[in-house]
Short mmCIF file of C-alpha atoms in Angstrom, two decimals:
data_model
loop_
_atom_site.label_atom_id
_atom_site.label_comp_id
_atom_site.label_asym_id
_atom_site.label_seq_id
_atom_site.Cartn_x
_atom_site.Cartn_y
_atom_site.Cartn_z
CA MET A 1 -74.07 246.41 308.09
CA ASN A 2 -77.64 247.58 307.41
CA THR A 3 -77.84 251.34 307.96
CA PHE A 4 -81.30 251.80 306.44
CA ASN A 5 -83.78 253.00 309.08
CA LYS A 6 -86.72 255.35 309.49
CA GLU A 7 -84.46 258.21 310.60
CA ILE A 8 -82.06 258.02 307.66
CA LEU A 9 -83.44 261.18 306.04
CA ARG A 10 -83.40 263.25 309.23
CA PHE A 11 -80.93 266.12 309.21
CA ASN A 12 -78.41 266.10 312.04
CA ASP A 13 -78.27 269.87 311.69
CA PRO A 14 -81.24 271.51 309.90
CA GLU A 15 -79.57 274.92 310.19
CA LYS A 16 -76.53 273.70 308.27
CA ALA A 17 -78.75 272.10 305.63
CA ALA A 18 -80.68 275.35 305.22
CA ASN A 19 -77.51 277.44 305.06
CA ASN A 20 -76.09 275.24 302.31
CA ILE A 21 -79.18 275.96 300.22
CA VAL A 22 -78.99 279.66 301.06
CA GLN A 23 -75.40 279.81 299.81
CA LYS A 24 -76.38 277.99 296.62
CA ILE A 25 -79.18 280.50 295.98
CA GLN A 26 -76.80 283.41 296.54
CA HIS A 27 -74.19 281.99 294.18
CA THR A 28 -76.67 281.01 291.48
CA VAL A 29 -78.78 284.16 291.45
CA LEU A 30 -76.12 286.79 292.08
CA GLU A 31 -73.01 285.32 290.47
CA THR A 32 -74.10 282.80 287.84
CA LEU A 33 -77.31 284.44 286.63
CA LYS A 34 -76.27 287.96 287.68
CA ARG A 35 -79.80 288.90 288.75
CA ASN A 36 -80.73 291.34 291.50
CA GLY A 37 -83.29 289.21 293.35
CA GLY A 38 -85.93 286.54 292.97
CA VAL A 39 -89.59 286.11 292.01
CA ILE A 40 -91.49 283.20 293.57
CA GLY A 41 -95.03 281.99 293.00
CA ILE A 42 -96.51 281.38 296.46
CA SER A 43 -99.52 279.13 296.93
CA GLY A 44 -99.77 278.67 300.68
CA GLY A 45 -98.20 275.22 300.29
CA ILE A 46 -95.17 273.90 302.12
CA ASP A 47 -92.79 273.82 299.14
CA SER A 48 -93.29 277.40 297.96
CA SER A 49 -93.23 278.58 301.58
CA VAL A 50 -89.88 276.97 302.35
CA THR A 51 -88.47 278.19 299.04
CA LEU A 52 -89.51 281.76 299.82
CA ALA A 53 -88.07 281.63 303.34
CA LEU A 54 -84.74 280.31 302.05
CA ALA A 55 -84.66 282.96 299.33
CA VAL A 56 -85.26 285.68 301.91
CA LYS A 57 -82.29 284.44 303.94
CA ALA A 58 -80.19 284.35 300.79
CA LEU A 59 -81.13 287.61 299.09
CA GLY A 60 -82.97 289.71 301.68
CA SER A 61 -86.71 290.32 301.90
CA LYS A 62 -86.49 293.54 299.87
CA ASN A 63 -85.10 291.59 296.93
CA ILE A 64 -87.84 288.95 296.85
CA LEU A 65 -91.24 289.33 295.20
CA GLY A 66 -94.00 286.86 296.01
CA LEU A 67 -96.64 286.38 293.34
CA ILE A 68 -100.10 285.11 294.27
CA LEU A 69 -101.70 283.77 291.10
CA PRO A 70 -105.24 282.49 291.75
CA GLU A 71 -107.90 281.54 289.24
CA LYS A 72 -111.58 280.77 289.64
CA ASP A 73 -110.99 277.15 290.69
CA SER A 74 -108.44 278.02 293.38
CA ASN A 75 -109.11 277.32 297.04
CA PRO A 76 -109.44 280.71 298.85
CA GLU A 77 -107.34 279.28 301.69
CA SER A 78 -104.32 279.24 299.37
CA LYS A 79 -104.35 283.04 299.08
CA GLN A 80 -104.91 283.52 302.81
CA LEU A 81 -101.94 281.33 303.69
CA ALA A 82 -99.75 282.95 301.03
CA LEU A 83 -100.46 286.35 302.58
CA LYS A 84 -99.73 285.01 306.06
CA LEU A 85 -96.40 283.70 304.79
CA SER A 86 -95.42 286.97 303.12
CA ASP A 87 -96.29 288.92 306.27
CA ALA A 88 -94.19 286.55 308.39
CA PHE A 89 -91.12 287.08 306.20
CA GLY A 90 -91.65 290.72 305.22
CA VAL A 91 -91.97 290.08 301.51
CA GLN A 92 -93.87 292.25 299.04
CA THR A 93 -96.64 290.40 297.21
CA ILE A 94 -98.57 291.08 294.05
CA GLU A 95 -101.80 289.28 293.22
CA GLU A 96 -102.65 288.58 289.59
CA ASP A 97 -105.89 286.70 288.95
CA ILE A 98 -105.25 284.61 285.84
CA THR A 99 -108.88 283.57 285.23
CA GLN A 100 -109.39 285.85 282.21
CA ALA A 101 -106.15 284.67 280.61
CA LEU A 102 -107.22 281.05 281.10
CA GLU A 103 -110.62 281.77 279.60
CA GLY A 104 -108.83 283.28 276.61
CA PHE A 105 -106.86 280.07 276.16
CA GLY A 106 -110.07 278.06 276.45
CA CYS A 107 -108.76 276.24 279.52
CA TYR A 108 -112.12 275.70 281.22
CA ARG A 109 -114.07 275.17 277.99
CA ARG A 110 -111.68 272.49 276.71
CA ARG A 111 -111.60 270.74 280.09
CA ASP A 112 -115.37 270.77 280.52
CA GLU A 113 -115.89 269.51 276.99
CA ALA A 114 -113.89 266.39 277.85
CA VAL A 115 -115.71 265.94 281.17
CA ARG A 116 -119.12 266.16 279.45
CA SER A 117 -118.11 263.47 276.98
CA ILE A 118 -117.97 261.12 280.00
CA PHE A 119 -120.76 262.69 282.09
CA PRO A 120 -123.22 264.47 279.73
CA GLU A 121 -125.04 265.96 282.74
CA TYR A 122 -121.90 267.76 283.96
CA ASP A 123 -122.39 271.47 284.57
CA PRO A 124 -119.42 273.27 286.22
CA CYS A 125 -121.85 275.63 287.96
CA TYR A 126 -123.41 272.65 289.75
CA TYR A 127 -120.82 269.89 289.92
CA LYS A 128 -117.23 269.85 291.12
CA MET A 129 -114.75 267.55 289.40
CA LYS A 130 -111.36 265.90 289.81
CA ILE A 131 -109.30 263.12 288.28
CA GLY A 132 -107.17 260.58 290.11
CA ILE A 133 -105.32 257.29 289.89
CA ASN A 134 -107.33 254.19 290.80
CA GLN A 135 -104.40 252.00 291.82
CA THR A 136 -102.81 251.43 295.20
CA GLY A 137 -100.78 248.75 296.92
CA LEU A 138 -100.08 245.65 294.87
CA ASN A 139 -101.55 247.17 291.69
CA GLN A 140 -98.92 249.91 291.47
CA ASN A 141 -96.74 247.95 289.04
CA LEU A 142 -99.45 248.22 286.37
CA PRO A 143 -99.83 251.19 284.00
CA PRO A 144 -101.96 253.84 285.75
CA VAL A 145 -105.73 253.82 285.34
CA PHE A 146 -107.27 257.26 285.83
CA SER A 147 -110.81 257.95 286.96
CA LEU A 148 -112.99 261.02 286.61
CA THR A 149 -115.20 262.00 289.54
CA ILE A 150 -117.97 264.59 289.61
CA ILE A 151 -119.52 265.70 292.91
CA ASP A 152 -122.90 267.40 293.38
CA PRO A 153 -123.66 270.05 296.06
CA ALA A 154 -124.98 267.35 298.41
CA GLY A 155 -121.62 265.59 298.29
CA GLN A 156 -122.83 262.67 296.18
CA ASN A 157 -120.20 261.59 293.70
CA LYS A 158 -120.08 259.60 290.49
CA SER A 159 -116.88 258.09 289.12
CA LYS A 160 -115.96 256.49 285.82
CA ILE A 161 -112.78 255.20 284.27
CA LEU A 162 -111.26 257.98 282.17
CA PRO A 163 -110.32 256.96 278.59
CA ALA A 164 -106.90 258.12 277.36
CA LYS A 165 -108.26 260.69 274.91
CA GLU A 166 -110.38 262.50 277.50
CA TYR A 167 -107.67 262.18 280.16
CA LEU A 168 -105.11 263.83 277.89
CA GLN A 169 -107.51 266.64 276.97
CA ILE A 170 -108.33 267.39 280.62
CA VAL A 171 -104.65 267.41 281.58
CA ALA A 172 -103.59 269.47 278.56
CA ALA A 173 -106.31 272.05 279.26
CA SER A 174 -105.53 272.17 282.99
CA ASN A 175 -101.82 272.66 282.29
CA PHE A 176 -102.64 276.10 280.91
CA LYS A 177 -102.86 277.10 284.58
CA GLN A 178 -99.23 276.33 285.40
CA ARG A 179 -97.98 277.70 282.09
CA CYS A 180 -99.91 280.93 282.54
CA ARG A 181 -98.39 281.32 285.99
CA MET A 182 -94.91 280.77 284.58
CA ALA A 183 -95.49 283.52 282.01
CA MET A 184 -96.55 285.91 284.77
CA LEU A 185 -93.52 285.00 286.90
CA TYR A 186 -91.19 285.78 284.01
CA TYR A 187 -92.97 289.06 283.29
CA TYR A 188 -92.16 290.31 286.77
CA ALA A 189 -88.70 288.73 286.76
CA GLU A 190 -87.77 290.56 283.57
CA GLN A 191 -89.37 293.79 284.77
CA LYS A 192 -87.30 293.75 287.97
CA TYR A 193 -84.17 292.02 286.61
CA TYR A 194 -84.81 289.10 288.97
CA ALA A 195 -84.52 285.32 288.60
CA VAL A 196 -87.52 283.01 288.75
CA ILE A 197 -87.05 280.74 291.76
CA GLY A 198 -88.89 277.44 291.31
CA THR A 199 -90.49 275.43 294.08
CA PRO A 200 -90.55 271.70 293.08
CA ASN A 201 -89.16 269.18 295.59
CA LYS A 202 -87.23 266.00 294.81
CA HIS A 203 -90.30 263.82 294.22
CA GLU A 204 -91.87 266.32 291.86
CA VAL A 205 -88.67 266.59 289.84
CA ASN A 206 -87.72 262.90 289.77
CA GLN A 207 -91.20 261.42 289.38
CA GLY A 208 -92.38 264.04 286.91
CA PHE A 209 -95.08 265.71 288.99
CA PHE A 210 -94.72 269.07 287.27
CA VAL A 211 -95.75 270.76 284.04
CA LYS A 212 -93.06 271.27 281.41
CA TYR A 213 -92.61 275.02 280.94
CA GLY A 214 -95.14 275.49 283.72
CA ASP A 215 -94.13 274.99 287.36
CA GLY A 216 -91.09 273.24 285.88
CA GLY A 217 -90.06 276.53 284.24
CA ALA A 218 -87.61 278.34 286.50
CA ASP A 219 -84.03 279.59 286.68
CA VAL A 220 -83.14 277.79 289.90
CA MET A 221 -84.86 275.09 291.99
CA PRO A 222 -83.37 275.33 295.49
CA ILE A 223 -85.29 272.42 297.07
CA GLY A 224 -85.26 270.10 294.06
CA HIS A 225 -82.94 267.72 295.94
CA LEU A 226 -85.01 267.55 299.15
CA TYR A 227 -87.30 264.71 300.15
CA LYS A 228 -90.69 265.88 301.42
CA ASN A 229 -89.84 265.05 305.02
CA GLN A 230 -86.70 267.17 304.70
CA VAL A 231 -88.76 270.09 303.38
CA TYR A 232 -90.83 269.88 306.57
CA GLN A 233 -87.70 269.71 308.74
CA ILE A 234 -86.38 272.91 307.20
CA ALA A 235 -89.84 274.50 307.48
CA GLU A 236 -89.77 273.93 311.24
CA PHE A 237 -86.29 275.44 311.50
CA LEU A 238 -87.21 278.49 309.41
CA GLY A 239 -90.40 279.21 311.35
CA ILE A 240 -92.92 278.67 308.58
CA PRO A 241 -96.44 279.42 309.93
CA LYS A 242 -97.99 276.42 311.67
CA GLU A 243 -101.11 276.48 309.48
CA ILE A 244 -98.97 275.94 306.39
CA ILE A 245 -96.95 273.12 307.95
CA GLU A 246 -100.11 271.33 309.04
CA ARG A 247 -101.93 271.77 305.73
CA THR A 248 -102.30 268.59 303.65
CA PRO A 249 -100.52 269.05 300.29
CA THR A 250 -103.12 269.43 297.53
CA THR A 251 -103.08 269.88 293.78
CA ASP A 252 -105.43 272.94 293.91
CA THR A 253 -106.02 272.42 290.20
CA TYR A 254 -109.50 270.94 289.92
CA THR A 255 -112.70 272.24 291.49
CA ALA A 256 -113.03 269.32 293.94
CA GLU A 257 -110.56 269.00 296.79
CA GLN A 258 -107.81 266.52 296.11
CA THR A 259 -104.57 265.53 297.81
CA GLN A 260 -101.33 265.00 295.91
CA GLU A 261 -101.28 261.43 297.20
CA GLU A 262 -104.70 260.76 295.67
CA PHE A 263 -103.90 262.40 292.34
CA PHE A 264 -100.39 261.14 291.67
CA TYR A 265 -98.16 259.64 294.34
CA GLN A 266 -100.38 256.81 295.66
CA LEU A 267 -98.32 256.71 298.88
CA PRO A 268 -98.15 258.84 302.03
CA PHE A 269 -95.05 261.04 302.03
CA ASP A 270 -93.42 259.46 305.09
CA GLU A 271 -93.42 256.06 303.35
CA MET A 272 -92.64 257.38 299.89
CA ASP A 273 -89.55 259.26 301.07
CA LEU A 274 -88.00 256.15 302.57
CA ILE A 275 -88.95 253.83 299.73
CA TRP A 276 -87.63 256.29 297.16
CA TYR A 277 -84.38 256.51 299.11
CA GLY A 278 -84.17 252.73 299.03
CA TYR A 279 -84.94 252.64 295.31
CA GLU A 280 -82.43 255.36 294.45
CA ASN A 281 -79.68 253.82 296.57
CA LYS A 282 -80.36 250.26 295.38
CA ILE A 283 -81.25 248.96 298.84
CA GLU A 284 -82.72 245.47 298.76
CA PRO A 285 -86.56 245.50 298.88
CA GLU A 286 -86.46 242.97 301.72
CA ILE A 287 -84.53 245.41 303.93
CA VAL A 288 -86.83 248.34 303.13
CA GLY A 289 -89.89 246.16 303.68
CA LYS A 290 -88.77 245.00 307.13
CA THR A 291 -88.15 248.58 308.20
CA LEU A 292 -91.58 249.75 307.01
CA ASN A 293 -93.51 246.60 307.95
CA LYS A 294 -94.26 245.82 304.31
CA SER A 295 -93.63 242.66 302.32
CA GLU A 296 -90.69 242.34 299.98
CA ARG A 297 -93.20 241.96 297.14
CA GLU A 298 -94.89 245.27 297.99
CA ILE A 299 -91.57 247.11 297.91
CA LYS A 300 -90.59 245.49 294.62
CA ILE A 301 -93.88 246.63 293.11
CA ILE A 302 -93.37 250.18 294.37
CA TYR A 303 -89.81 250.17 293.01
CA SER A 304 -91.27 249.11 289.67
CA ASN A 305 -93.79 251.96 289.86
CA PHE A 306 -90.98 254.44 290.54
CA GLU A 307 -88.96 253.12 287.61
CA ARG A 308 -91.96 253.42 285.30
CA LYS A 309 -92.66 256.99 286.42
CA GLN A 310 -89.05 257.99 285.86
CA LYS A 311 -88.99 256.52 282.37
CA THR A 312 -92.35 257.84 281.24
CA THR A 313 -91.66 261.37 282.52
CA GLU A 314 -88.09 261.68 281.20
CA TYR A 315 -89.54 263.81 278.40
CA LEU A 316 -90.48 266.45 280.98
CA ARG A 317 -86.90 266.73 282.23
CA THR A 318 -85.37 266.77 278.75
CA PRO A 319 -84.26 270.24 277.54
CA PRO A 320 -84.70 271.27 273.91
CA ILE A 321 -82.65 269.00 271.67
CA ILE A 322 -80.36 270.79 269.23
#
């Protein structure tokens, strides 16, 4: 009997699902790690918001510290929504602007050097920039091809294929941002004898959409098993502010606006959740395709893309080898 359907990831009881996570946080932080509370980096996004709300239920608002860690490329809306979240759940926040630290690492200089090697006219005071994957649909089974886009104040953009050398330099430089944030999270965690509570969801963990020893650096990841749709279900139950729930997930890494779908996933979350479930549970592509009104070939190609991402990002999930 075929049980695969569009509602297969819907919780029968969101409260029970949330309480299971709450109990896991309590056990992990208080008993296993023997810490007094939790530090969470909050960005105004859905994942960090749900993680904070669950941690508050588990450990109490007085034992949670929310860190807001902007830098000069950050969208101001991220801070506004993070403050709205902390007010809603009664959590103390501390803001640490990490721009100077990133300048010390040469984050912006190294990134812009690579951008100018593709677009000599690039000036970060004039242009905005972003990188993204050029492939969708039936091209997803091929190795990813990244493009670099610069956008002038009038909104006119120029794009070019990004060679591997420049791509790696831009990514390596940009990853200073997540690693700097991790360092700040652990500063406050050690100061307060707290645990660092990470915010990645299932797709970020399994597909490798995180920075090793950056946003992947944490003591516990309470929502690392949740599909994106399930994160939203729990957000509704927990009363996450509407503006956060309705906000399109973004990378908030480059100066130009960019969705996570555009940068990495190549699929809308509602489709990706179900196709990943099918892939992980070895459901025939034909069955998944019929449910989502896609061809068997399309699903096979997406399965292949998932498999490639898992294999190529296994390094990120591998702990130090002794």
